[in-house]
C-alpha cells in the first residue's frame, strides 16, 4: 500500500474496515519483535528509576495490594535501580493528622528497594497539592508545623532515602510564585524548607522539582533566580528535577538541551524526575500503532541522549519514569485521552520506547 494511503488510514482513526483486508496485512509494518537485551539497570551506573504505587488507595498500581503486585515488583526490581513513591510519601498520606504519621506504606517501599539494591528518591515534602485537610485548615504556628513535618519525615528516612523533592511546583508557568497555603502563611517558606531538610539529613541531595521548566524559559528563570538567592544566603540546594511530562512533539530537544545547560552552568545536579511521553496529545489515535511506537522509540532515544550529552556525569541525578506500564499511567485519566506514554505495555512487555531508552544509555559512557 502506498505510504500516503497508509497514512490516511491511520489518520482516519485506525483499523477501520476501509484499511482492512489482506492487502493491509501484507503491507502494514511488522509488529516489532519483543525488544531484547540486558535489563536497563545493567546498562548504566546512572540511577534508572520508576514511580510505584504502594498504598491500598492505588489498587491497580500498588506493589503491595494490587492483584498483580508480585508481577509489578518483579518487573520493577528487574529493570530499575531506583524507586520513588508515586503517592504514599506525599503529605496527604504520610502525615494524615497533625500528631500522626503513616509510615507503613513508605517503609514497605523502602524495604522493597533495599532488598533489591535500589536507590530511593523521596517525593515530596512541600506541595500545594495532596494536602491533608488538617494542614490546609491549620490555625496554629505555621513555621513550627512546617518544621515538624519536614524534620520528622526526613529524619525517619535519613538512613534510607538518598534524595528528596523538598519543594514541588512552587512556580506558575509565567514564573510567578504560586499562591498556596505555604506562600500565604510562611514568608520565605522555600528557603526554610531546604534549610530544615538539610538539617534533618545532611547527606541527602535536595532537589527543587517542577513541570514545564524544560519548555518554558520564564518558569526556569524563576527557579534559577531562587537558586541564586539561596546561594547568597547559604541556603542549601543540590539540584533541579525536570518532571518532563512531555509528548511526541513538545518540547523540542533543543529547548530541552538549553534548559539542562542553564542548570549545568550553575553547577546544579539535574534529574529527569517524572518522565512520560504522550503519543496521542491531540486525540487522533485509538491505539499505539507500529508507527506511533516507532516514533516513541526515537523520541525516548532523543530525549535521553539530550540529557546524557548535556549533563556531565558528575551532575546527573538519574532518570525516573512516572509509572511502570501504560495501563498504570496517570495521563489517560487526567487528560481523558487514551495514551501509551511509558516503557512497558499493559502486559508488562517491553515496548519500542524501552529500546529507545536502551539505545541512548548504551551509546553514552
Ligand atoms: O501520578 C500521581 C497521581 O496518582 C496522583 O493522583 C496525583 C495527585 O497526587 O499526582 C500524580 O503525580 C504527580 C506528581 O506527584 C507531581 N508531578 C505531576 C505528577 C502527575 O500529575
XYZ file of C-alpha atoms and ligand atoms in Angstrom:
386
model
C 0.000 0.000 0.000
C 1.378 3.420 -0.880
C 2.680 5.346 2.058
C 0.070 8.092 1.652
C -2.822 5.661 1.864
C -1.368 4.039 4.943
C -1.146 7.490 6.460
C -4.709 8.374 5.571
C -5.951 5.159 7.055
C -4.122 5.959 10.253
C -5.491 9.466 10.392
C -8.957 8.065 9.854
C -8.737 6.644 13.331
C -7.032 3.381 12.583
C -8.199 -0.056 11.841
C -11.418 0.899 10.071
C -12.737 -1.574 7.544
C -11.529 0.608 4.666
C -7.964 -0.190 5.640
C -8.618 -3.858 6.282
C -8.185 -6.931 4.143
C -5.237 -8.937 3.054
C -3.584 -6.017 1.332
C -3.144 -4.281 4.690
C -1.882 -7.455 6.262
C 0.787 -7.725 3.600
C 1.972 -4.154 3.769
C 1.454 -2.957 7.320
C 4.830 -2.780 9.034
C 5.534 -5.912 11.006
C 4.724 -5.803 14.662
C 8.118 -5.121 16.193
C 9.664 -8.154 17.793
C 9.869 -8.078 21.533
C 12.875 -5.913 22.427
C 15.605 -7.993 23.960
C 18.801 -7.132 25.769
C 20.119 -6.603 29.250
C 17.925 -5.015 31.888
C 18.027 -1.190 31.898
C 19.686 -1.219 35.298
C 22.505 -3.356 33.900
C 23.195 -0.915 31.080
C 24.352 2.056 33.130
C 25.572 3.115 36.540
C 23.120 6.035 36.387
C 20.063 5.561 38.627
C 17.206 4.457 36.378
C 14.051 4.895 38.371
C 10.339 4.230 38.330
C 7.392 5.668 40.251
C 5.444 2.932 42.023
C 2.060 2.717 43.655
C 2.182 1.227 47.124
C -0.983 2.138 49.018
C -4.336 0.348 49.091
C -5.875 3.501 47.567
C -3.905 2.783 44.359
C -5.443 -0.634 43.705
C -4.139 -1.185 40.170
C -0.560 0.010 40.599
C 0.205 -0.951 44.190
C 3.215 -3.218 44.557
C 1.642 -4.243 47.836
C -2.093 -4.585 47.278
C -2.717 -4.938 43.544
C -3.773 -8.399 42.286
C -0.682 -8.052 40.057
C 1.585 -6.942 42.882
C 4.163 -9.697 42.506
C 4.446 -9.090 38.732
C 4.816 -5.355 39.362
C 7.531 -5.952 41.941
C 9.331 -8.395 39.690
C 9.375 -6.030 36.703
C 10.374 -3.001 38.787
C 13.221 -4.797 40.549
C 14.484 -6.417 37.354
C 14.697 -3.346 35.141
C 15.149 -0.392 37.511
C 17.801 0.657 40.014
C 15.828 3.416 41.722
C 12.296 3.953 43.024
C 10.042 6.798 44.058
C 6.582 6.574 45.629
C 4.005 7.830 43.148
C 1.872 8.922 46.105
C 2.480 7.440 49.552
C 5.136 9.908 50.701
C 3.008 12.953 49.850
C 1.751 14.928 52.872
C -1.828 13.679 52.481
C -0.777 10.073 53.007
C 2.302 10.205 55.174
C 1.080 12.900 57.584
C -2.710 12.400 57.722
C -3.238 14.050 61.118
C -1.178 16.669 62.882
C 0.009 14.182 65.504
C 0.003 11.128 63.258
C 2.453 9.927 60.635
C 1.626 6.921 58.468
C 4.949 5.210 57.783
C 3.724 1.793 56.854
C 3.452 2.147 53.072
C 6.600 4.231 52.716
C 8.515 1.747 54.843
C 7.260 -1.077 52.629
C 8.689 0.702 49.577
C 11.994 1.284 51.378
C 12.248 -2.369 52.353
C 11.419 -3.461 48.797
C 14.086 -1.140 47.409
C 16.721 -2.237 49.894
C 16.046 -5.916 49.239
C 16.611 -5.255 45.553
C 19.578 -2.941 45.827
C 17.701 0.111 44.547
C 18.100 3.782 45.460
C 15.120 5.657 46.896
C 14.085 9.178 45.992
C 11.624 10.961 48.298
C 8.622 12.759 46.772
C 7.558 15.252 48.118
C 7.715 17.286 51.344
C 6.113 20.603 50.383
C 3.473 20.887 47.664
C 0.255 22.825 47.117
C -1.490 19.570 46.228
C -2.131 16.239 48.015
C -2.522 18.010 51.356
C -4.325 16.534 54.349
C -7.289 18.670 55.348
C -5.851 19.403 58.801
C -2.886 21.062 57.085
C -4.990 23.068 54.622
C -7.094 24.357 57.516
C -4.287 24.816 60.000
C -4.626 27.624 62.511
C -1.558 27.141 64.731
C 2.043 28.234 64.288
C 2.805 27.549 60.642
C 6.580 27.679 60.910
C 6.620 25.139 63.733
C 4.235 22.927 61.797
C 6.445 23.043 58.688
C 9.500 22.282 60.831
C 7.835 19.307 62.484
C 6.596 17.990 59.132
C 9.920 18.163 57.335
C 12.144 17.198 60.249
C 10.055 14.179 61.220
C 9.777 12.747 57.697
C 13.340 13.389 56.574
C 14.746 12.059 59.874
C 12.612 8.920 59.658
C 14.138 8.116 56.282
C 17.615 9.558 56.770
C 19.247 6.119 56.632
C 17.375 5.025 53.532
C 16.383 7.912 51.266
C 19.156 9.295 49.056
C 17.487 12.428 47.708
C 14.325 14.472 48.221
C 11.996 16.674 46.251
C 11.868 19.215 49.041
C 9.507 21.609 47.274
C 7.380 20.637 44.304
C 5.800 23.014 41.766
C 6.171 26.329 43.645
C 6.098 28.467 40.493
C 3.481 29.052 37.818
C 4.313 28.780 34.127
C 4.762 32.582 33.873
C 7.437 32.453 36.569
C 5.381 33.968 39.359
C 5.267 32.348 42.775
C 2.246 30.072 43.064
C -0.046 31.073 45.877
C -0.569 28.179 48.256
C -1.044 27.532 51.936
C 2.732 27.753 52.248
C 3.214 31.069 50.446
C 0.243 32.571 52.288
C 1.370 31.625 55.776
C 5.159 31.444 55.755
C 7.244 34.235 54.300
C 10.366 32.737 52.745
C 8.957 29.210 53.010
C 11.158 27.916 50.203
C 14.402 28.774 51.995
C 13.041 27.473 55.283
C 12.042 24.148 53.767
C 15.516 23.485 52.304
C 17.268 24.535 55.495
C 15.085 22.179 57.555
C 15.626 19.277 55.154
C 19.408 19.700 55.181
C 19.461 19.829 58.978
C 17.440 16.610 59.202
C 19.655 14.716 56.732
C 22.931 16.360 55.768
C 23.679 13.541 53.301
C 20.551 13.663 51.142
C 20.586 15.537 47.852
C 17.942 18.255 47.925
C 16.028 18.974 44.732
C 13.507 21.511 43.529
C 11.048 19.684 41.235
C 8.699 21.120 38.609
C 6.972 20.565 35.264
C 7.335 22.581 32.031
C 10.699 24.022 33.094
C 12.241 22.177 30.146
C 9.944 24.139 27.837
C 9.231 27.480 29.447
C 12.318 29.641 29.978
C 10.456 32.149 32.153
C 9.494 29.446 34.571
C 13.076 28.182 34.712
C 14.222 31.820 35.197
C 12.214 31.901 38.420
C 13.650 28.596 39.632
C 17.226 29.646 38.921
C 16.649 33.047 40.498
C 15.579 31.193 43.627
C 18.819 29.159 43.496
C 20.918 32.313 43.082
C 19.154 33.897 46.031
C 19.712 30.733 48.101
C 23.401 30.831 47.330
C 23.794 34.404 48.515
C 22.220 33.335 51.812
C 23.870 29.915 52.222
C 20.578 28.076 51.828
C 21.266 24.533 50.601
C 20.002 23.127 47.301
C 21.699 20.490 45.155
C 19.701 20.116 42.007
C 16.676 20.571 39.818
C 14.168 17.842 38.979
C 12.728 18.191 35.496
C 9.454 16.274 35.618
C 9.300 16.034 31.812
C 5.669 15.136 31.257
C 6.178 15.728 27.559
C 4.744 14.488 24.278
C 5.959 13.285 20.929
C 6.310 16.808 19.551
C 6.713 19.103 22.525
C 9.103 20.487 23.570
C 11.939 20.253 21.049
C 15.184 18.586 22.058
C 16.830 21.989 21.527
C 14.603 23.551 24.156
C 15.313 20.658 26.500
C 19.072 20.984 25.906
C 19.030 24.713 26.622
C 17.139 24.211 29.865
C 19.507 21.491 31.105
C 22.506 23.615 30.070
C 21.378 26.519 32.218
C 21.362 24.287 35.304
C 24.690 22.700 34.395
C 26.231 26.173 34.011
C 25.255 26.843 37.620
C 26.737 23.554 38.841
C 23.313 22.136 39.715
C 22.527 18.436 39.533
C 19.828 17.566 37.026
C 17.327 14.735 37.367
C 14.721 13.712 34.862
C 12.232 13.034 37.595
C 8.834 12.005 36.154
C 9.350 11.164 32.503
C 6.488 10.070 30.302
C 5.986 10.756 26.605
C 2.409 11.039 25.403
C 1.924 9.882 21.844
C -1.679 10.959 21.385
C -1.821 14.549 22.652
C -4.366 15.582 20.025
C -6.570 12.535 20.454
C -6.146 11.340 16.889
C -5.265 7.718 17.679
C -7.100 4.886 19.370
C -4.169 2.516 19.663
C -0.392 2.554 19.745
C 0.219 1.612 16.113
C 3.611 0.336 14.992
C 4.267 3.796 13.513
C 3.496 5.537 16.800
C 5.549 3.010 18.723
C 8.490 3.640 16.418
C 8.115 7.429 16.804
C 8.096 6.899 20.558
C 11.273 4.821 20.375
C 13.022 7.676 18.592
C 11.627 10.282 20.968
C 12.741 8.376 24.086
C 16.158 7.859 22.491
C 16.483 11.556 21.581
C 15.365 12.856 24.968
C 17.696 10.562 26.906
C 20.560 11.291 24.506
C 19.979 15.008 25.021
C 20.207 14.534 28.781
C 23.357 12.429 28.607
C 25.103 14.704 26.132
C 24.257 17.895 28.032
C 24.604 16.966 31.690
C 28.098 15.810 32.674
C 28.333 12.571 34.622
C 29.026 14.256 37.963
C 25.833 16.319 37.727
C 23.493 13.525 36.607
C 20.960 12.712 39.298
C 19.328 9.992 37.204
C 16.289 9.333 35.085
C 12.932 8.260 36.513
C 9.833 7.306 34.543
C 6.438 8.110 36.046
C 4.895 4.663 36.180
C 5.646 1.093 35.248
C 3.195 0.193 32.499
C 0.944 2.127 30.137
C -2.085 0.735 31.945
C -0.972 2.480 35.142
C -0.086 5.917 33.773
C -1.829 8.953 35.256
C -2.155 10.604 31.815
C -5.204 8.858 30.262
C -7.450 9.550 33.218
C -6.110 13.071 33.714
C -6.384 14.184 30.085
C -9.320 11.876 29.285
C -7.472 10.783 26.139
C -6.096 7.282 25.506
C -2.329 7.160 25.568
C 0.673 4.874 25.981
C 3.408 7.055 27.431
C 5.675 4.576 29.237
C 8.283 1.870 28.579
C 6.161 -1.243 29.184
C 2.755 -2.204 27.836
C -0.229 -3.340 29.851
C 1.067 -6.919 29.647
C 4.386 -5.976 31.250
C 6.182 -6.320 27.918
C 8.985 -4.025 26.787
C 7.874 -1.550 24.123
C 9.949 0.059 21.372
C 10.134 3.021 23.813
C 12.224 0.731 26.036
C 14.548 0.150 23.092
C 14.898 3.903 22.583
C 15.897 4.373 26.219
C 18.288 1.436 25.970
C 19.875 2.707 22.746
C 20.607 6.069 24.345
C 22.043 4.518 27.509
C 24.241 2.133 25.575
C 25.544 4.855 23.264
C 26.767 7.036 26.123
C 29.504 6.078 28.533
O 0.625 10.217 39.373
C 0.146 10.867 40.530
C -1.335 10.601 40.709
O -1.539 9.225 41.004
C -1.911 11.468 41.829
O -3.313 11.313 41.875
C -1.559 12.934 41.598
C -2.002 13.819 42.770
O -1.322 13.492 43.957
O -0.152 13.073 41.458
C 0.378 12.370 40.361
O 1.773 12.588 40.309
C 2.172 13.931 40.078
C 3.426 14.177 40.870
O 3.219 13.870 42.232
C 3.905 15.612 40.711
N 4.058 15.959 39.313
C 2.923 15.649 38.448
C 2.515 14.187 38.608
C 1.395 13.822 37.643
O 0.253 14.567 37.926
